[in-house]
Amino acid sequence: MVEIAMSDASNTVAPWLLPDGTLPTAERGARVLLVLGKGGVGRTTTTALLAHGAHAAGLNVLVVAIDGKSSLHRLCPGGVDVRSVTAGSALEDYLLDQGFGNFARRLAQSGVIEVVGAAAPGIHDLVVLGKVKQFANIGQHDVVILDAPATGHATSMLSSVSGLLDIVEGGPIREQALDVQRLLMDAGRCGAVVVTKAETTPVNESIELISAIRSVDVALAGAIVNAVEPDELLINLSKKEHSRLPAQVAEVIDAAIARHQQSQHNISRFVNALGTSVMEVEKLSTADLNRDLVAKLATAAYGEPVS
Amino acid sequence: MITDLISERSVIVCCGSGGVGKTTMAASIGLAAATLGRKVVVITVDPARRLGDALGLDSGLGADPAQVVLPDDVSGELWAMMLDPATELERVIRTTAVRPGQADEALANPFTQSIATSLGGTQEYMATEAVYRLTSDEAFDLVVVDTPPSDKAMAVVEAPDVLVKFLDHQVFKLLMGTGGRAARLLSAATQPLLRAVGRVIGSNVLNDVVNFLRAFTGMETSFRQRAITVQKMWRSDSTAFVLVATPTTESLNEISRFNDELISAGISSTALIANGATKEVLIDAETSGHLPASAAEWLGWQSELAESERTVLRARNANLPEVAMVGRLHEDVHDVDGLLQLADELVSTSSPKKLQ
């Protein structure tokens, strides 16, 4: 049996409604959410959770995966579009759009574009973000959610735009970089959702990530602590109850209590760094997360779907 | 199974997605081999400050192997280093230069340093150069490679192929030119393909690229030779690829996709470590009946999760190798003792538990 706990009522404000509380619409340009976090913290699950939440609120949602992560197809609601972007294909598309025709393919395949890319670091990141921008401006979706790469790469992705603007003085790359920068820095349209687990290293990296996000002037749209275990069940054990536990049970329970205290400490460090509340998403007693379970987590987080 | 690898192979490559404990696992494998008396070097390609801390290396991991202080009863040696692409590139250029002054010229090119860190594929290629160097070093009889997260790991494996392809490609030949210096520059600038590149990034940047490549003239033969040696080494019987994943559907799907890429590259993985498995506490019904409700509920949750993990591991893609389960640790590994515990768990016969 898998139980879903209701999250704290103060956290039921859906991040895609931030910052002004109005629903985004495709006409005004889709709201873009960048889901960022360290590897293994559940970025993809969180992306799917946000997609369920926004979909349940009646919005048209597009989820963008980088480098073909297919589990998003498996975890997102049926009515949500999922598209995959790879850096190589995005660059090729971009060159095609710029009228380079067959050169685009030859360049992309020769490896020489890689050498050229080094002359302008971040060109791949720029074309991926450019693709996201393009999706957001097409007018088909109200919300575009990007399952961004893991932390280290995500911060370089965010800073790639200003880095490129420093290097490239003119031409199509510069225009593209300016467009993307405009979108990233528009708090009304774009925001980052930071995901972490309650463990020490992920929280440390998330705190670094938060300052990196601030340094590039991207708004923070939400913060999620994922996979919080139900260890709090154990902290109410009385001394008397504890003393009666069989030894092998006491051992694992003590370890769980210690872990719970460490988690609580890590969550408060995260909250302090953010200066806002975070949403905690409970870890389920399953190794096999599926669409229905993510939908239940989304309902617990953001409420029942609108009819 | 893991014990056999650790005692016999000369290269063990650890691969997995970010956050699955790959670096820690690579260090434990190295330590386990050292306890068997082997001389081991662990090279991490992924910047990992924590690994240096865990190994007690005060100054952190450097670009050269540093010896880890181990308990007296460990008969072997453990060394550790972190790939620094810029240092490695300099080393490669200095040992490969074909004429006096060429290394200095190549290193003086403003691109050389930035390329080591920002050119896609360079870091991965430098990793293979470093692994090649360590395997040729008689001070070590096992090299453990901690690769970057799986999407980049394939780039490490394929780096030699990519380099050979690049050296053979007409665009490279064109950039390197064939005639005298003036003629080469002229031909480069007038090539439509290069003009197209110049239109995207600007012609001054393109000229810098051309000069950069030409600084390496004559070195490509030995680049190619080493690349071919590493291509063969990845596929040799003395090399083992060990996959690391967490026991969840999503992580197993990811590692399975990576494993498929390995298979297409002609490489078969040898073991799959399911890291962070939930420990099942086996208690009889009577004991369970006397537990406080909250403890019973918590234990029930744990065993549901443990059972679910076993189910997804059993249902893994048939291409994936045999599974070794490593239990979840109570806290992050932060010292050699912690790594030794993990190493013990890896090599002991009862645990890691083979999947039933």
XYZ file of C-alpha atoms in Angstrom:
663
model
C 0.000 0.000 0.000
C 1.274 3.424 -0.856
C 0.127 6.312 1.267
C 0.227 9.921 0.228
C 0.458 12.576 2.903
C -1.065 15.998 2.445
C 1.569 18.669 2.286
C 1.587 21.751 4.432
C -1.272 24.098 3.488
C 1.039 27.099 3.107
C 2.807 25.289 0.291
C -0.226 24.656 -1.844
C 0.410 27.749 -3.932
C 1.468 26.289 -7.243
C 4.838 27.591 -8.394
C 3.677 28.228 -11.940
C 1.268 30.839 -10.547
C 4.148 32.914 -9.212
C 5.100 35.706 -9.052
C 1.848 37.658 -9.453
C -0.642 34.876 -8.846
C -2.229 35.024 -12.280
C -2.531 32.013 -14.523
C -0.121 32.092 -17.435
C -1.611 32.020 -20.899
C -0.151 31.036 -24.226
C -1.167 34.423 -25.692
C 1.041 36.314 -23.273
C 3.868 33.835 -23.843
C 4.187 30.648 -21.868
C 5.536 30.591 -18.333
C 8.922 28.860 -18.439
C 10.022 26.782 -15.451
C 13.596 25.504 -15.233
C 13.797 22.503 -12.918
C 17.294 22.452 -11.420
C 19.097 20.200 -8.956
C 21.906 17.744 -8.333
C 21.887 14.376 -10.051
C 19.811 11.752 -8.268
C 17.571 14.117 -6.297
C 14.533 13.481 -8.461
C 14.574 16.326 -10.984
C 12.698 14.257 -13.517
C 10.078 13.166 -10.975
C 9.670 16.786 -9.925
C 9.315 17.878 -13.535
C 6.546 15.303 -13.908
C 4.977 16.435 -10.607
C 4.864 20.053 -11.836
C 3.452 18.887 -15.162
C 0.663 17.011 -13.361
C -0.048 20.031 -11.172
C -0.196 22.512 -14.051
C -2.189 20.084 -16.187
C -4.666 19.553 -13.344
C -5.047 23.350 -13.118
C -6.309 23.241 -16.698
C -3.193 24.590 -18.382
C -1.603 23.434 -21.621
C 1.746 22.048 -20.626
C 4.893 21.253 -22.600
C 7.701 19.339 -20.926
C 11.164 19.582 -22.475
C 13.724 16.888 -21.770
C 17.386 17.303 -22.638
C 19.152 14.380 -24.253
C 16.173 12.101 -24.591
C 15.217 11.123 -21.069
C 12.306 8.908 -21.895
C 11.005 8.439 -18.347
C 9.167 11.755 -18.673
C 6.878 10.143 -21.228
C 6.161 7.456 -18.653
C 5.569 9.825 -15.721
C 3.737 12.814 -17.243
C -0.049 12.928 -17.697
C -1.365 11.800 -21.071
C -2.509 15.302 -22.051
C 0.936 16.860 -21.618
C 3.316 17.275 -24.570
C 6.800 15.925 -23.998
C 9.605 16.920 -26.341
C 13.220 15.965 -26.274
C 16.047 18.286 -27.261
C 19.658 17.254 -27.716
C 22.407 19.850 -27.925
C 23.631 18.490 -31.248
C 20.235 18.514 -32.909
C 19.433 21.942 -31.488
C 22.593 23.366 -33.026
C 21.842 21.728 -36.329
C 18.274 23.111 -36.244
C 19.606 26.515 -35.360
C 22.051 26.535 -38.275
C 19.264 25.362 -40.585
C 17.040 28.193 -39.340
C 19.871 30.596 -40.052
C 19.920 29.495 -43.666
C 23.011 27.345 -43.601
C 21.231 24.494 -45.327
C 23.327 21.419 -45.960
C 26.330 22.981 -44.310
C 24.557 22.580 -40.997
C 24.581 18.823 -41.171
C 28.132 18.591 -42.485
C 29.371 20.949 -39.805
C 27.553 19.174 -37.008
C 28.850 15.794 -38.114
C 32.446 16.721 -38.898
C 33.396 17.524 -35.316
C 34.731 20.881 -36.463
C 31.772 22.646 -34.916
C 32.984 21.276 -31.585
C 36.300 23.023 -32.106
C 34.460 26.156 -33.090
C 32.178 25.786 -30.079
C 35.226 26.043 -27.844
C 35.920 29.449 -29.293
C 32.489 30.495 -28.067
C 31.882 28.407 -24.921
C 28.248 27.765 -24.140
C 27.052 27.758 -27.722
C 25.361 24.387 -27.192
C 23.649 25.566 -24.028
C 22.507 28.670 -25.845
C 20.880 26.759 -28.669
C 19.109 24.462 -26.179
C 17.756 27.462 -24.266
C 16.953 29.070 -27.603
C 14.862 26.019 -28.444
C 13.000 26.343 -25.135
C 12.409 30.022 -25.873
C 11.082 29.096 -29.309
C 8.666 26.555 -27.777
C 7.536 29.148 -25.242
C 6.800 31.713 -27.958
C 4.898 29.458 -30.329
C 1.685 30.146 -28.461
C 0.515 26.560 -28.056
C 1.360 26.144 -24.387
C 0.709 28.043 -21.192
C 3.585 26.479 -19.303
C 6.885 25.076 -20.570
C 8.825 22.990 -18.049
C 12.489 22.185 -18.712
C 14.057 19.174 -17.012
C 17.460 20.869 -16.902
C 20.810 19.064 -16.652
C 22.367 18.310 -13.261
C 23.609 21.116 -11.024
C 27.156 21.764 -12.226
C 26.084 21.838 -15.795
C 22.922 23.810 -15.048
C 24.854 26.696 -13.529
C 27.167 26.825 -16.517
C 24.095 26.667 -18.747
C 22.601 29.703 -17.014
C 25.843 31.654 -17.143
C 26.595 30.606 -20.734
C 24.361 33.316 -22.094
C 26.145 36.242 -20.482
C 29.468 34.523 -21.208
C 28.635 34.399 -24.885
C 27.495 38.002 -24.881
C 30.963 38.948 -23.612
C 32.678 37.110 -26.456
C 30.485 37.429 -29.509
C 30.188 40.959 -30.766
C 27.573 40.600 -33.419
C 25.634 38.315 -35.715
C 22.945 35.722 -35.170
C 24.521 34.102 -32.103
C 24.547 37.402 -30.250
C 20.937 38.142 -31.143
C 19.923 34.700 -29.978
C 21.832 35.189 -26.701
C 20.137 38.545 -26.110
C 16.701 37.028 -26.728
C 17.348 34.142 -24.365
C 18.739 36.462 -21.709
C 15.630 38.641 -21.940
C 13.451 35.588 -21.313
C 15.573 34.221 -18.447
C 15.595 37.560 -16.620
C 11.877 38.234 -17.055
C 10.538 37.192 -13.647
C 6.987 37.356 -14.991
C 7.738 34.673 -17.541
C 10.603 32.552 -16.298
C 11.572 31.027 -12.990
C 13.770 28.308 -11.544
C 12.466 25.467 -9.393
C 15.240 24.083 -7.189
C 14.969 20.441 -6.181
C 16.974 18.726 -3.474
C 16.901 15.740 -1.175
C 17.212 16.298 2.566
C 20.746 14.860 2.553
C 23.876 16.864 3.317
C 25.625 16.928 -0.063
C 22.528 17.676 -2.187
C 21.562 20.503 0.192
C 25.101 21.946 0.045
C 24.980 21.909 -3.737
C 21.464 23.364 -3.795
C 22.593 26.270 -1.632
C 25.401 26.937 -4.129
C 22.879 26.599 -6.930
C 20.573 29.184 -5.352
C 23.357 31.782 -5.323
C 24.251 30.894 -8.908
C 20.609 31.429 -9.920
C 20.541 34.775 -8.118
C 23.790 35.864 -9.726
C 22.296 35.518 -13.204
C 19.087 37.318 -12.172
C 16.768 34.383 -12.743
C 13.732 34.439 -10.453
C 13.146 31.599 -8.025
C 9.719 30.098 -8.679
C 9.800 27.292 -6.179
C 11.841 24.991 -3.979
C 11.148 21.343 -3.347
C 12.626 18.839 -0.925
C 12.013 15.513 -2.599
C 11.757 11.995 -1.204
C 11.327 12.919 2.466
C 11.097 9.618 4.354
C 8.440 8.970 7.019
C 11.069 8.805 9.760
C 9.098 11.282 11.854
C 6.907 8.310 12.782
C 9.731 7.287 15.072
C 10.483 10.452 16.981
C 7.417 10.080 19.169
C 8.553 6.735 20.567
C 8.730 7.058 24.345
C 11.814 5.966 26.249
C 9.822 3.095 27.669
C 8.717 1.939 24.214
C 12.250 2.285 22.929
C 13.737 0.214 25.756
C 11.427 -2.672 24.891
C 12.449 -2.866 21.236
C 14.290 -6.038 20.192
C 17.990 -5.272 19.640
C 18.052 -5.649 15.858
C 14.975 -3.402 15.556
C 16.400 -0.805 17.947
C 19.532 -0.590 15.832
C 17.756 0.303 12.593
C 15.326 2.596 14.376
C 18.135 4.515 16.063
C 19.810 4.933 12.702
C 16.546 6.200 11.213
C 16.035 8.676 14.040
C 19.579 9.986 13.583
C 18.937 10.300 9.870
C 15.655 12.127 10.503
C 17.400 14.668 12.717
C 20.085 15.166 10.088
C 17.377 15.630 7.418
C 15.540 18.221 9.517
C 18.796 20.088 10.016
C 19.504 19.990 6.269
C 15.988 21.179 5.397
C 16.329 24.163 7.719
C 19.682 25.062 6.154
C 17.979 24.957 2.751
C 15.068 27.104 3.965
C 17.484 29.641 5.476
C 19.405 29.920 2.224
C 16.178 30.415 0.279
C 14.485 32.782 2.654
C 11.119 31.273 1.664
C 9.186 28.151 2.533
C 9.806 24.903 0.690
C 7.476 22.144 -0.352
C 8.263 18.721 1.005
C 7.354 15.755 -1.171
C 7.093 12.472 0.630
C 9.075 9.442 -0.468
C 6.758 6.581 -1.318
C 7.407 2.998 -0.310
C 7.991 1.965 -3.886
C 10.959 1.657 -6.214
C 8.644 1.783 -9.187
C 7.198 5.268 -9.486
C 4.569 5.584 -12.203
C 2.212 8.178 -13.671
C -0.634 7.427 -11.238
C 1.587 7.760 -8.186
C 3.029 11.052 -9.435
C -0.546 12.247 -10.042
C -1.386 11.444 -6.419
C 1.690 13.298 -5.206
C 0.621 16.279 -7.342
C -2.883 16.215 -5.869
C -1.408 16.131 -2.371
C 0.797 19.097 -3.293
C -1.463 21.265 -5.438
C -4.990 20.057 -4.732
C -7.647 18.318 -6.804
C -7.775 18.834 -10.583
C -10.206 21.505 -11.806
C -13.183 20.006 -13.567
C 31.670 -11.788 -8.728
C 32.913 -8.329 -7.692
C 35.774 -10.017 -5.804
C 36.907 -11.753 -8.995
C 36.998 -8.459 -10.864
C 38.858 -6.711 -8.100
C 41.537 -9.397 -7.889
C 42.035 -10.021 -11.610
C 41.354 -7.068 -13.888
C 43.810 -4.323 -14.660
C 41.261 -1.616 -15.511
C 37.845 -1.190 -13.852
C 35.586 1.549 -15.230
C 32.722 2.651 -12.971
C 29.761 4.130 -14.823
C 26.432 5.501 -13.660
C 24.142 8.533 -13.565
C 24.821 11.449 -11.249
C 23.929 10.941 -7.602
C 24.066 7.138 -7.500
C 27.278 6.975 -5.450
C 29.577 6.131 -8.339
C 32.627 8.011 -7.049
C 32.351 6.475 -3.583
C 31.925 3.063 -5.166
C 35.034 3.552 -7.333
C 37.047 4.458 -4.226
C 35.712 1.401 -2.368
C 36.574 -0.878 -5.248
C 40.093 0.561 -5.231
C 40.360 0.086 -1.483
C 39.031 -3.466 -1.688
C 41.721 -4.271 -4.266
C 44.384 -2.696 -2.052
C 43.314 -4.955 0.805
C 43.991 -7.863 -1.561
C 47.557 -6.593 -1.943
C 47.210 -4.791 -5.269
C 48.718 -1.457 -6.196
C 45.736 0.624 -7.188
C 45.230 4.077 -8.594
C 41.763 5.645 -8.695
C 41.279 8.434 -11.206
C 38.144 10.519 -10.997
C 37.136 12.370 -14.147
C 34.331 14.131 -12.342
C 35.388 16.979 -10.071
C 34.805 15.448 -6.628
C 36.093 17.420 -3.696
C 34.402 15.027 -1.329
C 36.460 12.056 -2.527
C 39.702 13.810 -1.548
C 38.238 14.505 1.894
C 37.030 10.933 2.326
C 40.467 9.611 1.436
C 42.103 11.891 3.974
C 44.074 13.773 1.322
C 44.482 17.144 3.006
C 45.386 19.060 -0.099
C 42.540 17.441 -2.019
C 42.890 15.388 -5.160
C 45.566 16.618 -7.519
C 46.478 16.088 -11.150
C 49.109 13.530 -10.078
C 48.445 10.378 -8.052
C 48.779 10.901 -4.292
C 49.110 7.956 -1.944
C 46.321 7.372 0.546
C 47.327 6.467 4.099
C 45.788 3.075 4.836
C 45.594 0.981 8.009
C 48.713 -1.156 8.633
C 46.986 -4.436 7.875
C 46.293 -3.385 4.283
C 49.097 -4.927 2.226
C 48.481 -3.113 -1.060
C 48.604 0.543 -2.036
C 45.914 3.039 -2.928
C 46.645 6.165 -4.916
C 44.133 8.722 -6.110
C 44.053 11.592 -8.569
C 41.552 13.859 -10.248
C 41.741 14.616 -13.953
C 42.762 18.184 -14.604
C 42.233 18.580 -18.347
C 44.569 21.584 -18.670
C 47.484 19.847 -16.909
C 46.867 16.670 -18.859
C 46.751 18.559 -22.152
C 50.062 20.234 -21.366
C 51.603 16.866 -20.496
C 50.299 15.345 -23.724
C 51.568 18.264 -25.833
C 55.019 18.144 -24.216
C 55.421 14.406 -24.764
C 53.989 14.486 -28.288
C 55.702 17.517 -29.828
C 57.656 16.613 -32.967
C 60.014 19.572 -33.197
C 61.826 21.836 -30.740
C 59.712 24.729 -29.556
C 56.467 23.241 -30.823
C 55.123 22.466 -27.353
C 55.712 26.021 -26.190
C 54.082 27.419 -29.307
C 51.058 25.183 -28.927
C 50.755 26.042 -25.239
C 51.159 29.750 -25.908
C 48.152 29.725 -28.225
C 45.381 31.469 -26.283
C 42.960 28.722 -27.215
C 44.937 25.853 -25.819
C 44.010 26.405 -22.182
C 40.402 27.372 -22.751
C 39.962 24.446 -25.093
C 41.056 21.976 -22.414
C 38.148 22.988 -20.235
C 35.457 24.121 -22.615
C 35.805 22.152 -25.833
C 33.198 19.397 -25.781
C 35.045 16.104 -25.866
C 38.467 17.460 -24.862
C 37.993 16.631 -21.198
C 36.819 13.155 -22.128
C 39.728 12.688 -24.482
C 42.173 13.855 -21.813
C 40.638 11.249 -19.515
C 41.589 8.516 -21.968
C 45.114 9.955 -22.265
C 45.434 9.890 -18.467
C 44.105 6.325 -18.241
C 46.551 5.289 -20.969
C 49.412 6.845 -19.025
C 48.392 5.183 -15.739
C 47.985 1.744 -17.320
C 51.488 2.029 -18.817
C 52.910 2.971 -15.402
C 54.461 -0.035 -13.690
C 53.827 1.481 -10.270
C 50.198 0.380 -10.590
C 48.560 -2.941 -11.389
C 44.960 -1.757 -11.290
C 43.481 1.498 -12.604
C 39.961 2.319 -11.374
C 38.238 4.985 -13.475
C 35.424 7.035 -11.993
C 33.671 8.370 -15.078
C 31.465 11.448 -15.339
C 27.666 10.884 -15.161
C 26.490 8.426 -17.801
C 25.656 10.851 -20.612
C 29.261 12.093 -20.526
C 30.710 8.681 -19.708
C 29.932 7.447 -23.187
C 31.908 10.425 -24.489
C 34.918 9.141 -22.514
C 34.531 5.687 -24.004
C 34.083 7.066 -27.500
C 36.702 9.823 -27.256
C 39.374 7.803 -29.096
C 36.933 6.971 -31.912
C 35.872 10.610 -32.176
C 39.470 11.778 -32.332
C 40.393 9.300 -35.052
C 37.296 10.333 -36.988
C 38.147 13.994 -36.582
C 41.772 13.503 -37.687
C 40.539 11.622 -40.749
C 37.833 14.125 -41.627
C 38.210 16.289 -44.685
C 37.419 19.437 -42.730
C 40.377 18.814 -40.448
C 42.646 18.156 -43.417
C 41.336 21.284 -45.009
C 41.987 23.339 -41.890
C 45.490 21.902 -41.622
C 46.060 22.715 -45.283
C 48.513 21.094 -47.669
C 50.615 23.792 -49.331
C 52.883 26.447 -47.881
C 51.729 28.609 -44.977
C 50.410 31.491 -47.069
C 48.633 29.146 -49.424
C 47.054 27.281 -46.500
C 45.666 30.408 -44.931
C 44.334 31.537 -48.265
C 42.692 28.208 -48.973
C 41.186 28.054 -45.503
C 39.633 31.470 -45.786
C 38.184 30.810 -49.198
C 36.587 27.458 -48.409
C 32.805 27.821 -48.467
C 32.457 25.505 -45.480
C 34.808 27.605 -43.379
C 33.200 30.808 -44.586
C 29.960 29.371 -43.257
C 31.581 28.735 -39.887
C 32.984 32.252 -39.965
C 29.535 33.692 -40.581
C 28.290 32.079 -37.370
C 31.145 32.883 -35.034
C 33.036 35.656 -36.779
C 36.103 35.352 -39.018
C 38.611 36.460 -36.357
C 37.543 33.590 -34.122
C 37.841 31.217 -37.066
C 41.399 32.355 -37.785
C 42.320 31.663 -34.175
C 40.903 28.152 -34.515
C 42.893 27.526 -37.681
C 46.103 28.762 -36.022
C 45.391 26.598 -33.022
C 45.033 23.450 -35.097
C 48.147 24.236 -37.120
C 50.237 24.570 -33.971
C 49.731 20.809 -33.633
C 50.996 19.867 -37.104
C 52.857 16.567 -37.036
C 51.548 15.524 -33.626
C 48.439 13.856 -34.990
C 50.207 10.563 -35.760
C 50.939 9.793 -32.121
C 47.529 11.128 -31.047
C 46.042 8.584 -33.395
C 48.269 5.753 -32.171
C 47.352 6.276 -28.531
C 43.681 6.633 -29.409
C 43.790 3.258 -31.143
C 45.539 1.666 -28.147
C 42.825 2.957 -25.807
C 40.076 1.819 -28.193
C 41.482 -1.696 -27.878
C 42.008 -1.428 -24.131
C 38.340 -0.594 -23.457
C 37.406 -3.802 -25.244
C 40.075 -6.073 -23.785
C 39.445 -8.919 -21.336
C 41.526 -7.254 -18.668
C 39.120 -4.286 -18.554
C 35.801 -4.477 -16.684
C 32.933 -2.012 -16.901
C 30.993 -1.882 -13.633
C 27.604 -0.168 -13.715
C 26.301 1.639 -10.645
C 22.613 2.445 -10.184
C 20.076 2.841 -7.421
C 17.382 0.154 -7.140
C 14.588 2.173 -8.777
C 12.864 1.770 -12.129
C 14.086 5.151 -13.293
C 17.737 4.597 -12.416
C 17.663 1.099 -13.903
C 16.127 2.441 -17.121
C 18.887 5.029 -17.342
C 21.682 2.538 -16.749
C 20.056 0.152 -19.177
C 20.100 2.820 -21.909
C 23.753 3.453 -21.133
C 24.473 -0.272 -21.203
C 22.844 -0.493 -24.627
C 25.216 2.214 -25.848
C 28.148 0.257 -24.440
C 26.929 -2.842 -26.249
C 26.662 -0.941 -29.544
C 30.238 0.232 -28.975
C 31.285 -3.411 -28.646
C 31.754 -3.337 -24.877
C 30.016 -5.643 -22.422
C 29.572 -4.632 -18.808
C 30.495 -7.137 -16.108
C 28.521 -6.215 -13.005
C 25.700 -3.968 -11.842
C 25.953 -2.571 -8.338
C 22.545 -1.652 -6.909
C 23.662 0.984 -4.424
C 21.644 2.246 -1.484
C 19.328 -0.759 -1.251
C 16.886 -0.616 1.640
C 17.763 -3.070 4.370
C 14.974 -5.408 5.280
C 14.627 -6.085 8.986
C 13.403 -9.615 9.355
C 11.360 -10.093 12.495
C 8.874 -12.811 13.343
C 5.170 -12.150 13.641
C 5.173 -12.365 17.421
C 7.878 -9.759 17.888
C 6.166 -7.597 15.318
C 2.873 -7.834 17.237
C 4.495 -6.388 20.334
C 6.083 -3.399 18.685
C 4.730 0.116 19.274
C 2.349 1.066 16.455
C 4.615 3.766 15.018
C 7.640 1.442 14.913
C 5.585 -1.326 13.309
C 4.276 1.107 10.709
C 7.774 2.365 9.940
C 9.139 -1.172 9.620
C 6.230 -2.083 7.355
C 7.074 0.897 5.132
C 10.719 -0.202 4.989
C 9.926 -3.770 4.018
C 7.442 -2.640 1.360
C 10.185 -0.503 -0.139
C 12.777 -3.284 0.142
C 10.432 -5.741 -1.566
C 9.630 -3.222 -4.290
C 13.356 -2.679 -4.926
C 13.905 -6.408 -5.327
C 10.976 -6.595 -7.713
C 12.312 -3.883 -10.015
C 15.804 -5.399 -9.906
C 14.434 -8.791 -10.919
C 12.496 -7.133 -13.749
C 15.596 -5.331 -15.078
C 16.450 -5.374 -18.766
C 17.848 -8.770 -19.772
C 20.924 -7.033 -21.245
C 22.057 -5.885 -17.802
C 24.645 -8.011 -15.976
C 24.368 -9.759 -12.635
C 23.341 -7.544 -9.699
C 25.271 -6.990 -6.474
C 23.205 -5.165 -3.838
C 24.931 -2.757 -1.507
C 22.876 -1.599 1.463
C 22.147 1.997 2.153
C 24.594 3.590 4.548
C 23.452 5.546 7.560
C 25.392 8.593 6.498
C 27.667 9.908 3.747
C 31.023 8.157 3.620
C 33.469 10.710 4.967
C 36.654 8.811 5.817
C 38.795 5.790 4.974
C 37.003 3.734 7.651
C 33.675 4.373 5.968
C 35.139 3.359 2.617
C 36.629 0.226 4.203
C 33.190 -0.782 5.510
C 31.794 -0.368 2.034
C 34.754 -2.285 0.580
C 34.095 -5.115 3.038
C 30.486 -5.202 1.975
C 31.552 -5.350 -1.681
C 33.906 -8.308 -1.347
C 32.382 -10.362 1.462
C 30.628 -13.549 0.441
C 27.343 -13.039 2.283
C 26.984 -9.457 1.196
C 26.607 -7.771 -1.239
C 23.632 -9.994 -1.434
C 23.068 -11.541 -4.753
C 19.569 -10.933 -5.877
C 17.377 -13.895 -5.009
